[in-house]
CSV table of C-alpha atoms in Angstrom, one decimal:
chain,number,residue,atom,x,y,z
A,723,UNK,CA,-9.8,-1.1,1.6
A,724,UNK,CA,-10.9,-0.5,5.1
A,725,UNK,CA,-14.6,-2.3,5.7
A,726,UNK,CA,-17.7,-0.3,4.8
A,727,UNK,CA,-20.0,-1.5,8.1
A,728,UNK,CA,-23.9,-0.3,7.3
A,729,UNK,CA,-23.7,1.4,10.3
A,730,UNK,CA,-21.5,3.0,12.8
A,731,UNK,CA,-22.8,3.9,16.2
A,732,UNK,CA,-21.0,6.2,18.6
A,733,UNK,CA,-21.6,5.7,22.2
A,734,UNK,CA,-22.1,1.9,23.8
A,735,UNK,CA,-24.8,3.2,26.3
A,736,UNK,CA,-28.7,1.9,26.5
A,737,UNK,CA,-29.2,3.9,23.3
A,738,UNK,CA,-26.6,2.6,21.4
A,739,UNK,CA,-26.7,-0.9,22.6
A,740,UNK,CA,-30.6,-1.3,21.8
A,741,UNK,CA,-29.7,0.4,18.0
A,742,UNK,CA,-26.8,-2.4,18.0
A,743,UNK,CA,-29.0,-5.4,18.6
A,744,UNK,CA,-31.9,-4.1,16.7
A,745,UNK,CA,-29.9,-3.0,13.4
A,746,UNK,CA,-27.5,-6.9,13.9
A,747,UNK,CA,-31.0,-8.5,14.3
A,748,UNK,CA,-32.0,-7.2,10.8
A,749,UNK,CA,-28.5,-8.7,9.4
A,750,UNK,CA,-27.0,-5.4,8.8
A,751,UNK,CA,-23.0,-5.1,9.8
A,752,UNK,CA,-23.2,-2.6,12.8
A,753,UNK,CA,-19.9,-1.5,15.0
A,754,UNK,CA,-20.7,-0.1,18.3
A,755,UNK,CA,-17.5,3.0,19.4
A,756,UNK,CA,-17.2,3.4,22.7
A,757,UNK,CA,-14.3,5.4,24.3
A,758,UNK,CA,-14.9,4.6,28.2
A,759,UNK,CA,-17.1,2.6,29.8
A,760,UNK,CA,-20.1,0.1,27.8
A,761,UNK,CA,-23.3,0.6,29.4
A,762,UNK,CA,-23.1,4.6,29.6
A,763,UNK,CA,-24.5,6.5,32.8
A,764,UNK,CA,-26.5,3.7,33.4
A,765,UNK,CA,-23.7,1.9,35.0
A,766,UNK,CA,-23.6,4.0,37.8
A,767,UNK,CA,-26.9,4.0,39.1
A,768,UNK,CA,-27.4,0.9,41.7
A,769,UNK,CA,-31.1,0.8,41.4
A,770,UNK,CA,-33.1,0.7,37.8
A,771,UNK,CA,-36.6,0.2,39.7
A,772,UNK,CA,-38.4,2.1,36.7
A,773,UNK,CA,-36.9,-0.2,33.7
A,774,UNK,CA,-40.0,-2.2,33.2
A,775,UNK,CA,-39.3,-5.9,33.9
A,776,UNK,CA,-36.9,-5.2,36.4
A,777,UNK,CA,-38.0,-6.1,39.5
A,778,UNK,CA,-35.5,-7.6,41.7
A,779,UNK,CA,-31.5,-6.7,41.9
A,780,UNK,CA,-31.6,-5.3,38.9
A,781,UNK,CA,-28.4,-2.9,38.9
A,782,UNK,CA,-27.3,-0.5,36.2
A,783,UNK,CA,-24.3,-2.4,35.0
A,784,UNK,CA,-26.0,-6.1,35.3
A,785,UNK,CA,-28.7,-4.5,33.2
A,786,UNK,CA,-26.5,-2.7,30.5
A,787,UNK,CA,-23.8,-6.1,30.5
A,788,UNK,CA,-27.3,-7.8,29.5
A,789,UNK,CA,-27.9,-5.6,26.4
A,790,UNK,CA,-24.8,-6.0,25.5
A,791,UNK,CA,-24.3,-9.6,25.6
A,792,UNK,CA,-27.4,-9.5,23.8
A,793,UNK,CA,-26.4,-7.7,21.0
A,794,UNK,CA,-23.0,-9.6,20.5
A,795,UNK,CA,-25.4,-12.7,20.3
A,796,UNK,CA,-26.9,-11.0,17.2
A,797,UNK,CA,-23.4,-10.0,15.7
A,798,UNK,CA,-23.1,-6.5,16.9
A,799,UNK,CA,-19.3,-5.6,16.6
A,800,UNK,CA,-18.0,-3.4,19.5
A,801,UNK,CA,-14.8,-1.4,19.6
A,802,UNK,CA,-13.1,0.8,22.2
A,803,UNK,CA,-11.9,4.2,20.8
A,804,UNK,CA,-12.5,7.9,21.1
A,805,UNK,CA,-13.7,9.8,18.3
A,806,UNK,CA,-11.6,12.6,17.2
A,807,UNK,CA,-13.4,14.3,14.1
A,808,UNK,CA,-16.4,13.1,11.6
A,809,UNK,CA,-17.2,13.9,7.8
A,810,UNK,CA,-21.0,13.4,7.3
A,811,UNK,CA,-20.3,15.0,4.3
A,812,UNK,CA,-20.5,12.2,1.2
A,813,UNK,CA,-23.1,9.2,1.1
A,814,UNK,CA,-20.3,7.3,2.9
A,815,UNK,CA,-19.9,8.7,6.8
A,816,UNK,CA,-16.5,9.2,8.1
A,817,UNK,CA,-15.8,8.8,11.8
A,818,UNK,CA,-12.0,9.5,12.6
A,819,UNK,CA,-11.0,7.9,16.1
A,820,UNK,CA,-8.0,7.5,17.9
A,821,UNK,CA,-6.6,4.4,16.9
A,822,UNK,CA,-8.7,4.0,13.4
A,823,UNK,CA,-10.7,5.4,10.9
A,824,UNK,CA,-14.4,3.9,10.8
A,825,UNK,CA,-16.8,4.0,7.9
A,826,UNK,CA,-20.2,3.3,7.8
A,827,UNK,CA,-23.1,4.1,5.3
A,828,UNK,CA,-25.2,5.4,8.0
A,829,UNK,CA,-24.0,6.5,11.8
A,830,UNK,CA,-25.9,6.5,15.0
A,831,UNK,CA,-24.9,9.2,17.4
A,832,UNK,CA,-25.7,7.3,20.8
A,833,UNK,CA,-22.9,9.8,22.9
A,834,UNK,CA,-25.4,10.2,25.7
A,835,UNK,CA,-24.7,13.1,28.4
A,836,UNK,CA,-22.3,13.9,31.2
A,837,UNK,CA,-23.8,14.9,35.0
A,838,UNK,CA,-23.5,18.6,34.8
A,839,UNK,CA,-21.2,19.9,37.6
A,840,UNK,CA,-22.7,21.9,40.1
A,841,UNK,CA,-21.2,25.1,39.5
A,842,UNK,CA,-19.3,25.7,43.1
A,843,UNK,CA,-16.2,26.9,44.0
A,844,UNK,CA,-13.0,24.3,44.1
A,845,UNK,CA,-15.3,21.7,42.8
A,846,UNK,CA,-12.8,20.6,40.2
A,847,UNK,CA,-9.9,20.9,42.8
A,848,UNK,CA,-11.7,18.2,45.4
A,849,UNK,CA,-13.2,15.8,42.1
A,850,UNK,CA,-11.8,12.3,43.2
A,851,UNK,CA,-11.4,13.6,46.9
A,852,UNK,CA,-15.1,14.1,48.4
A,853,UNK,CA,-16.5,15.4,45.5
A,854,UNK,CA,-18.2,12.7,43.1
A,855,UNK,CA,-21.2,12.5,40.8
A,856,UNK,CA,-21.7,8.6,41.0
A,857,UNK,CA,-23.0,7.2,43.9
A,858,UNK,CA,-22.2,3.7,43.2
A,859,UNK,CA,-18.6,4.4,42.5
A,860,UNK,CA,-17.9,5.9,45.5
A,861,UNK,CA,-20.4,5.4,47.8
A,862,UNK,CA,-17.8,2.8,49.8
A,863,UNK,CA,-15.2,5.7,51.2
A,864,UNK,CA,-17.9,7.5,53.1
A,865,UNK,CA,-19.0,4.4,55.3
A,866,UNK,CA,-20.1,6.1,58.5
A,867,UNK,CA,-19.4,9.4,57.2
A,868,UNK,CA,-21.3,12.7,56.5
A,869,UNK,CA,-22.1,13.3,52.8
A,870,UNK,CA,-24.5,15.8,51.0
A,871,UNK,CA,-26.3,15.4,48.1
A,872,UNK,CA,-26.7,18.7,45.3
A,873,UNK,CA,-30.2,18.6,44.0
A,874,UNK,CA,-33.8,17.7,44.3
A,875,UNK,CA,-34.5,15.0,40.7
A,876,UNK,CA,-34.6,11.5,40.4
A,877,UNK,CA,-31.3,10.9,40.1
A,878,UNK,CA,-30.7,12.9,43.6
A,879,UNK,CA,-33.1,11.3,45.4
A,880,UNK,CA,-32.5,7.8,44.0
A,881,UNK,CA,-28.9,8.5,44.8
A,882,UNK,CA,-29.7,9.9,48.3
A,883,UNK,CA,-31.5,6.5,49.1
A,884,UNK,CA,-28.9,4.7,48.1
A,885,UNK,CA,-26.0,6.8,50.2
A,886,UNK,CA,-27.7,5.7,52.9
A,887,UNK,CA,-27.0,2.4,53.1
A,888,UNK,CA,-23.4,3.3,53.5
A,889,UNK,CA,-23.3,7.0,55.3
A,890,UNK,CA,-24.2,7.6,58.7
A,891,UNK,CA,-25.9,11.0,57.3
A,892,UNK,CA,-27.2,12.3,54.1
A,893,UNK,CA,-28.0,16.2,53.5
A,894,UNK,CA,-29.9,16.8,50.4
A,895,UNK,CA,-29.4,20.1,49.3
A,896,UNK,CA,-32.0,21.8,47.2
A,897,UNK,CA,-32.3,25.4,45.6
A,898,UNK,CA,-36.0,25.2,46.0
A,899,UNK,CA,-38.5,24.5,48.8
A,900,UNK,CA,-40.2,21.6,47.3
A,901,UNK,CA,-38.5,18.2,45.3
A,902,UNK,CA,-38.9,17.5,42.0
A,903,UNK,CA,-38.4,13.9,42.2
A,904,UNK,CA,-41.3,11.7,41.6
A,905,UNK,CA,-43.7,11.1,44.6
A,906,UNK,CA,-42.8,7.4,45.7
A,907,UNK,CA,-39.1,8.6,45.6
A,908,UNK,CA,-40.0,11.6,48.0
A,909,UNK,CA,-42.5,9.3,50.2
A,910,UNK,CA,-38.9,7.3,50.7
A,911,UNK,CA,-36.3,9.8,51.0
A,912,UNK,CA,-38.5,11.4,53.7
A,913,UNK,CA,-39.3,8.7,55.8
A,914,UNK,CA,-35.5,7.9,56.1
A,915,UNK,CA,-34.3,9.0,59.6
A,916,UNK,CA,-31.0,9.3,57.8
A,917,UNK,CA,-32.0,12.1,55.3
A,918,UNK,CA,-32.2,15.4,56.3
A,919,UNK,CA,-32.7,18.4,54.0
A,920,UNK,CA,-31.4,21.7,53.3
A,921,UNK,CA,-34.4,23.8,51.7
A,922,UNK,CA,-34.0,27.3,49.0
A,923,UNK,CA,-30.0,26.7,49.3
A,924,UNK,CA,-26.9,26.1,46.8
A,925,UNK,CA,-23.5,25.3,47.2
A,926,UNK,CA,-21.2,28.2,47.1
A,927,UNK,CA,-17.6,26.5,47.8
A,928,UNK,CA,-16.5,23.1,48.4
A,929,UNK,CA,-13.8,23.6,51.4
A,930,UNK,CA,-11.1,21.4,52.1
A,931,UNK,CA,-7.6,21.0,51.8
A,932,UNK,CA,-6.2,17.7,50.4
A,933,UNK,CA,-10.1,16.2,50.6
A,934,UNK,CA,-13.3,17.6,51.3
A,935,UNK,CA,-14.0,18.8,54.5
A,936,UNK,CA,-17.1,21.2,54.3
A,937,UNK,CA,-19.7,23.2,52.1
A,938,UNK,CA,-20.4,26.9,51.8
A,939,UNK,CA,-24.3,27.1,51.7
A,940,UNK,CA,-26.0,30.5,50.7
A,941,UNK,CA,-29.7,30.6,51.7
A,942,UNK,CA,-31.5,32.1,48.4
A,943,UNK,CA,-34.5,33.9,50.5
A,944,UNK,CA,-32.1,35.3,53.4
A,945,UNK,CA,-28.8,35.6,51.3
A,946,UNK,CA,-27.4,34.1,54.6
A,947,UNK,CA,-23.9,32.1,54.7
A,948,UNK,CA,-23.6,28.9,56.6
A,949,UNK,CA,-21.2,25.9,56.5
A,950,UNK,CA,-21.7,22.4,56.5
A,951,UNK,CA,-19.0,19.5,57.5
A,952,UNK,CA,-18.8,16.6,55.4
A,953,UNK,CA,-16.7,14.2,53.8
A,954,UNK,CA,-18.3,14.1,50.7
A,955,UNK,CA,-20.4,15.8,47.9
A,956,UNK,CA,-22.7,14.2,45.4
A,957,UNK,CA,-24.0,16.6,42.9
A,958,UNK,CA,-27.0,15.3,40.4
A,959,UNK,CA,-27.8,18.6,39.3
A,960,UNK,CA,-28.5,17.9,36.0
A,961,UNK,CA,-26.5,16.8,32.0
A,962,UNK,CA,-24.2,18.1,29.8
A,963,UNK,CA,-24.7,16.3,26.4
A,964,UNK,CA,-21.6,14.8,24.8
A,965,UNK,CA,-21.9,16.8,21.3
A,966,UNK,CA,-18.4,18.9,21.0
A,967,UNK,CA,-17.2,16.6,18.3
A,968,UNK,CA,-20.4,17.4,16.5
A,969,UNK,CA,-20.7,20.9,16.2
A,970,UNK,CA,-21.0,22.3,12.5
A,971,UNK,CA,-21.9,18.6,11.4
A,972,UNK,CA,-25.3,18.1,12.6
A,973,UNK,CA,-27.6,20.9,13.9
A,974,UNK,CA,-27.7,21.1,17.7
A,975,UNK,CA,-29.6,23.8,20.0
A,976,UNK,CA,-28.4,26.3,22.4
A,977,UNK,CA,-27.7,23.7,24.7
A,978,UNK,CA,-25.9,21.4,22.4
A,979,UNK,CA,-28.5,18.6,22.1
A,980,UNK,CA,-29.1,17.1,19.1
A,981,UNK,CA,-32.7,17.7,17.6
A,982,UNK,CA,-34.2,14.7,15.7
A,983,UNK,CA,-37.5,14.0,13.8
A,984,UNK,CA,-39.4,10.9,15.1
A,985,UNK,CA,-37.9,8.7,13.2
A,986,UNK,CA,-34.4,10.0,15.2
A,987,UNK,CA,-33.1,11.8,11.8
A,988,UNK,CA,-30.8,14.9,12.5
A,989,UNK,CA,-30.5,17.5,9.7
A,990,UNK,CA,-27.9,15.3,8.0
A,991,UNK,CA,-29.1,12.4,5.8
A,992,UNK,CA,-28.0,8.9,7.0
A,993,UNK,CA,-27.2,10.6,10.5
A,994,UNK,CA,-29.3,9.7,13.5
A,995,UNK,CA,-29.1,10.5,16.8
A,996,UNK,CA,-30.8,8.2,19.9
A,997,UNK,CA,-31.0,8.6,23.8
A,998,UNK,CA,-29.5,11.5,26.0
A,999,UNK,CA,-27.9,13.1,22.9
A,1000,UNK,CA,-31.3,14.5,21.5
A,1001,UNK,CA,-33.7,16.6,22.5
A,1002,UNK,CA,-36.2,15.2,24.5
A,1003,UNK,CA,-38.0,15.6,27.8
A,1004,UNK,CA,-37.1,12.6,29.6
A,1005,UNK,CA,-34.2,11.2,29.6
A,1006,UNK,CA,-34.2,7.5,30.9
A,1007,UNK,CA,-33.0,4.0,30.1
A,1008,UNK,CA,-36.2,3.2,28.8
A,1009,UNK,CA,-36.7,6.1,26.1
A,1010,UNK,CA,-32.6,5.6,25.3
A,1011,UNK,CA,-33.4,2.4,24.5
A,1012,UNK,CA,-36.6,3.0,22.6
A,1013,UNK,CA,-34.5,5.4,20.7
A,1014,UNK,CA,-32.2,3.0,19.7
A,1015,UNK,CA,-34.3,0.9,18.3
A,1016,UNK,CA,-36.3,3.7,16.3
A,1017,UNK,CA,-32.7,4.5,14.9
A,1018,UNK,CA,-32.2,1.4,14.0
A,1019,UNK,CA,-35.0,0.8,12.3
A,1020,UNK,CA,-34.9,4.1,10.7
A,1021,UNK,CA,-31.3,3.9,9.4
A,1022,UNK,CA,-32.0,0.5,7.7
A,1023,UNK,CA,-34.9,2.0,5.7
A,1024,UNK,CA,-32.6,5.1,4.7
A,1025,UNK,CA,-29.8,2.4,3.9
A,1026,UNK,CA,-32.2,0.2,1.9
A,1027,UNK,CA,-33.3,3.3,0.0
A,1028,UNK,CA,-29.8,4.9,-0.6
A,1029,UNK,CA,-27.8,2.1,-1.2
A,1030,UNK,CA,-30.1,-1.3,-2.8
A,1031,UNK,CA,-32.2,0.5,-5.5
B,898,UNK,CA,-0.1,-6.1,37.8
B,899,UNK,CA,1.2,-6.4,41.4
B,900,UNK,CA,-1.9,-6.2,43.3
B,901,UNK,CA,-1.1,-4.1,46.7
B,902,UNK,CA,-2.6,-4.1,50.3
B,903,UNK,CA,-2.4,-2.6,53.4
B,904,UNK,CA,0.3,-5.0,54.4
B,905,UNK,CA,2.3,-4.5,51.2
B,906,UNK,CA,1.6,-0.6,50.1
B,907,UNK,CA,4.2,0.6,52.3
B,908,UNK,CA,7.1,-1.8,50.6
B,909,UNK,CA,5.9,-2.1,47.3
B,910,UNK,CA,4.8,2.0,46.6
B,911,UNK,CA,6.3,3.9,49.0
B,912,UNK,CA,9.3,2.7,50.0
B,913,UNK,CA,10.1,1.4,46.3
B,914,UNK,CA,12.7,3.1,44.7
B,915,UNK,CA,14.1,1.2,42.0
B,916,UNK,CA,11.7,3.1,38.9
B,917,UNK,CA,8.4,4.8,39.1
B,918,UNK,CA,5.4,3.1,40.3
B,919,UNK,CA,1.7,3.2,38.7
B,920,UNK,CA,-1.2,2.2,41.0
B,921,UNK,CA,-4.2,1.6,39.9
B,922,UNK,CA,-7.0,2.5,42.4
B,923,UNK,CA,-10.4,0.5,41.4
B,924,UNK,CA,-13.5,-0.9,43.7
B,925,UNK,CA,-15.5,-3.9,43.9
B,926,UNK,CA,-18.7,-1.4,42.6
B,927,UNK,CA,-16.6,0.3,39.9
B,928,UNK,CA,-17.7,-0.2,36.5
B,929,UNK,CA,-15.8,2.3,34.5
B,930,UNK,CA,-12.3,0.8,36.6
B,931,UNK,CA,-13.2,-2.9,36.0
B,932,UNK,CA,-13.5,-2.1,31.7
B,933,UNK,CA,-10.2,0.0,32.1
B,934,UNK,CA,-8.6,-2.9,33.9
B,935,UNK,CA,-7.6,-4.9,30.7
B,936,UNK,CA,-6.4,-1.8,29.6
B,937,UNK,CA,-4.0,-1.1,32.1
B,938,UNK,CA,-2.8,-4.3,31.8
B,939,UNK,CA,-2.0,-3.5,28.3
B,940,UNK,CA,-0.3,-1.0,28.9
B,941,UNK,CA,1.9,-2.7,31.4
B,942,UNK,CA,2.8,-5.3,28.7
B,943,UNK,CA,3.8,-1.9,27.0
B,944,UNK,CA,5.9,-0.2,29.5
B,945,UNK,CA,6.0,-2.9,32.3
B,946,UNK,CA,10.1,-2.6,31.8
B,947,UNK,CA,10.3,1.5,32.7
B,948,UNK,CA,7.5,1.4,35.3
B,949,UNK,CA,6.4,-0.8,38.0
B,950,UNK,CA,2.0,-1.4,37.5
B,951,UNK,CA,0.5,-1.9,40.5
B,952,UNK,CA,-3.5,-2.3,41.0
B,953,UNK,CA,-5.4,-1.2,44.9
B,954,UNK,CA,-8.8,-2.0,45.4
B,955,UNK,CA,-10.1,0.1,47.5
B,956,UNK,CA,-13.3,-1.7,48.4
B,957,UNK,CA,-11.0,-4.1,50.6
B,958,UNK,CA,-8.4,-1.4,51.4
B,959,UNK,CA,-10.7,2.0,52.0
B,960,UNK,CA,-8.5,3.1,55.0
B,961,UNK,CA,-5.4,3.3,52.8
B,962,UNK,CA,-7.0,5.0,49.8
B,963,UNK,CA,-8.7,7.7,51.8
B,964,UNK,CA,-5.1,7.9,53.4
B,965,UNK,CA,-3.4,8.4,50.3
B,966,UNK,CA,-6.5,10.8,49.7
B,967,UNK,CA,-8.3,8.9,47.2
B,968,UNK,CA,-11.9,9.1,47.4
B,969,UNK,CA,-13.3,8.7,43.8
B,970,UNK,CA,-12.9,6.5,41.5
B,971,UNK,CA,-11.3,5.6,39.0
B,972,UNK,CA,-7.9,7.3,40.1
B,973,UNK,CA,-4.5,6.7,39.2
B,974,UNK,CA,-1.5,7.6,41.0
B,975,UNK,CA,1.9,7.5,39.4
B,976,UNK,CA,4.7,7.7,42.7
B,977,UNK,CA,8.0,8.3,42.4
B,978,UNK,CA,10.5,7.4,45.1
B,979,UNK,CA,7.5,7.2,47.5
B,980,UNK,CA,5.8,10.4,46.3
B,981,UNK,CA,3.0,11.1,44.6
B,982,UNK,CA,4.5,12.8,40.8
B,983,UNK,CA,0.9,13.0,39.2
B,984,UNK,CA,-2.7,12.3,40.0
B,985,UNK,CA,-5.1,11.4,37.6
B,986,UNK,CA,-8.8,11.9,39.4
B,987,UNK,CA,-12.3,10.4,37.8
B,988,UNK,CA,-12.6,13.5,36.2
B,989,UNK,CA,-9.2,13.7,34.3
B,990,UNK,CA,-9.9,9.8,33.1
B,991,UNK,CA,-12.1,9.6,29.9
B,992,UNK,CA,-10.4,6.3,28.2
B,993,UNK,CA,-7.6,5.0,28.3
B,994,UNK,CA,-5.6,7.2,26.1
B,995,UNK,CA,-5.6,10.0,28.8
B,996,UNK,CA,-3.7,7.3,31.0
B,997,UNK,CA,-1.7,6.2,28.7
B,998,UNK,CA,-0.9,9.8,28.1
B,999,UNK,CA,0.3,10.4,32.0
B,1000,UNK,CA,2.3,6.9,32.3
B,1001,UNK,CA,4.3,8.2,29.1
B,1002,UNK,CA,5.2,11.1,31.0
B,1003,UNK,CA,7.6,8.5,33.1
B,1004,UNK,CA,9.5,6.5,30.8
């Protein structure tokens, strides 16, 4: 008989890791699935200077490798494998992965969200040759170079910043005439001499042979074409949630997030859902890992009431 | 794995003839690279015999990897006789099983 863990959470990012060491902390048998990379999106942001407490070179991965640790402490197991299919459908939940078959009495869907590509011709052609959507990872090749960034958020700005420490420009390129990004990150990204902006514009084609080599920009108000030289493209324009698996098993909206009560319960009992997967309206380290332990906390009670009468 | 360099690429990848060679690009900065790294080394241990595993890191070596048009990471090239057979960009590279999937392709 395979063993029945008391709960089985899919995705090893903030959400996930904070259910992990909240759910372990309570003594319950938790295994954390994680096909990729432990620690989620937040390993490739450079900067966390909104995660209360962390002042000083606190980075993404050094933050996320913290949870972590933490949570093995408490006896979180963790696994890598790639889920394949699920069956929510008996009082025991069902998660089919690659390698194994998990079972758990309740499951935590931690799966988190993908940057959103930015919708441009040849994007996919030049991914991995000037176009990226991590900063951190890439950031490196374009010492010296010219790079744009897609967008006008947080993360785009944030990221912006940060490409400058390495490039010798950054564009930002925005569809609208004003940022969205919070006002400290705007203060910043305008003061840099190295920032310059592209206002009401969006990337029509990425153009390049082997690698990147320039962008097709239509201004929105004039419907004018122009093109821009650079070696590389960073595009934050936004998340695709990581749900595909879960469609017809727990209710999702026209966007494919998940939609939870307070307590993080999906329509399906003993499912939960926690961080970037769920419908929310911000989407950070902080509330992912808020979530987490909400789930956590939630999912015991439901296991407590289902399964120790 | 057979770590490779400016000074070795040339002899080790591209003028190597003997089976197909499997490099590894990854950075100093690199997360998702550095927790696929024991798994490539796995997978050497697996098919080390049919297929020479090399690793690049491109942090020290970003001349080279923007030469062999690697500019994202993680990437991984398999080359055959000195030529690049199949590229896996970030993109294409979800776990491990979608490398193990290309390096299969060449035994």
């Amino acid at each position: 008989m395979p063993k029945i863990y008391d709960i089985l959470i899919i995705g090893g990012g903030p959400a996930g890791l904070s259910a992990g060491l909240y759910a372990s902390r309570s003594r319950l048998s938790v295994l954390v699935i994680e096909k990729g990379k432990f620690g989620g999106q937040a390993t490739t942001t450079a900067e966390l200077e909104n995660y209360p407490g962390s002042i000083e070179n606190c980075t993404g991965p050094a933050l996320t490798e913290r949870m972590k640790k933490q949570a093995e402490d408490f006896g979180t197991e963790f696994v890598k494998d790639e889920v394949q299919s699920v069956d929510f459908s008996g009082d025991i939940k069902v998660v089919n992965c690659l390698r194994e078959t998990y079972q758990g009495k309740a499951v935590i869907i931690a799966t988190g969200a993908n940057p959103k590509p930015g919708g441009f011709k040849n994007e996919q052609n030049l991914r991995g040759k000037g176009v990226s959507y991590c900063a951190v990872c890439d950031a490196d090749f374009f010492e010296g170079l010219d790079v744009a960034v897609v967008g006008g958020g947080d993360s785009a700005i944030t990221e912006a910043i940060y490409l400058t420490k390495f490039a010798e420009t950054v564009t930002v390129i925005h569809r609208r005439d004003a940022l969205r990004a919070v006002k400290s990150l705007q203060e910043k990204a305008f003061k840099n001499p190295k920032i310059k902006f592209i206002w009401n514009s969006t990337v029509e084609e990425a153009k390049g042979d082997e690698i990147l080599e320039s962008l097709v920009l239509k201004n929105k108000i004039t419907g004018e074409l122009s093109e821009l030289p650079v070696n590389g493209v960073f595009v934050f324009v936004g998340l695709i949630p990581i749900t595909e698996v879960f469609e017809g098993k727990v209710t999702l909206d026209d966007k494919g997030y998940i939609p939870t009560d307070e307590e993080m319960r999906t329509n399906v009992p003993g499912v939960f859902a926690a961080g970037d997967v769920r419908v929310k309206t911000l989407r950070q380290v902080i509330t992912a890992s808020a979530d987490g332990a909400i789930a956590a906390t939630a999912a015991e009670k439901y296991i407590n009431e289902k399964f120790n009468k | 794995m057979l770590e490779v360099n400016k000074e070795n690429f040339e002899t080790e990848v591209k003028n190597y003839t003997e089976k197909p060679v499997f490099v590894d690009f990854w950075g100093d900065k690199c997360e998702v690279c550095k927790q696929l790294m024991p798994d490539v080394h796995k997978l050497e241990e697996k098919y080390g015999d049919k297929i020479k595993f090399c690793s690049l890191n491109t942090s020290s070596n970003r001349r080279l990897a923007i030469g062999e048009r690697v500019l994202g990471l993680p990437t991984m090239i398999m080359y055959k006789n000195g030529e690049k057979a199949e590229v896996l960009t970030p993109d294409k590279i979800s776990s491990i099983a979608d490398v193990e999937e290309m390096v299969k392709k060449f035994i």
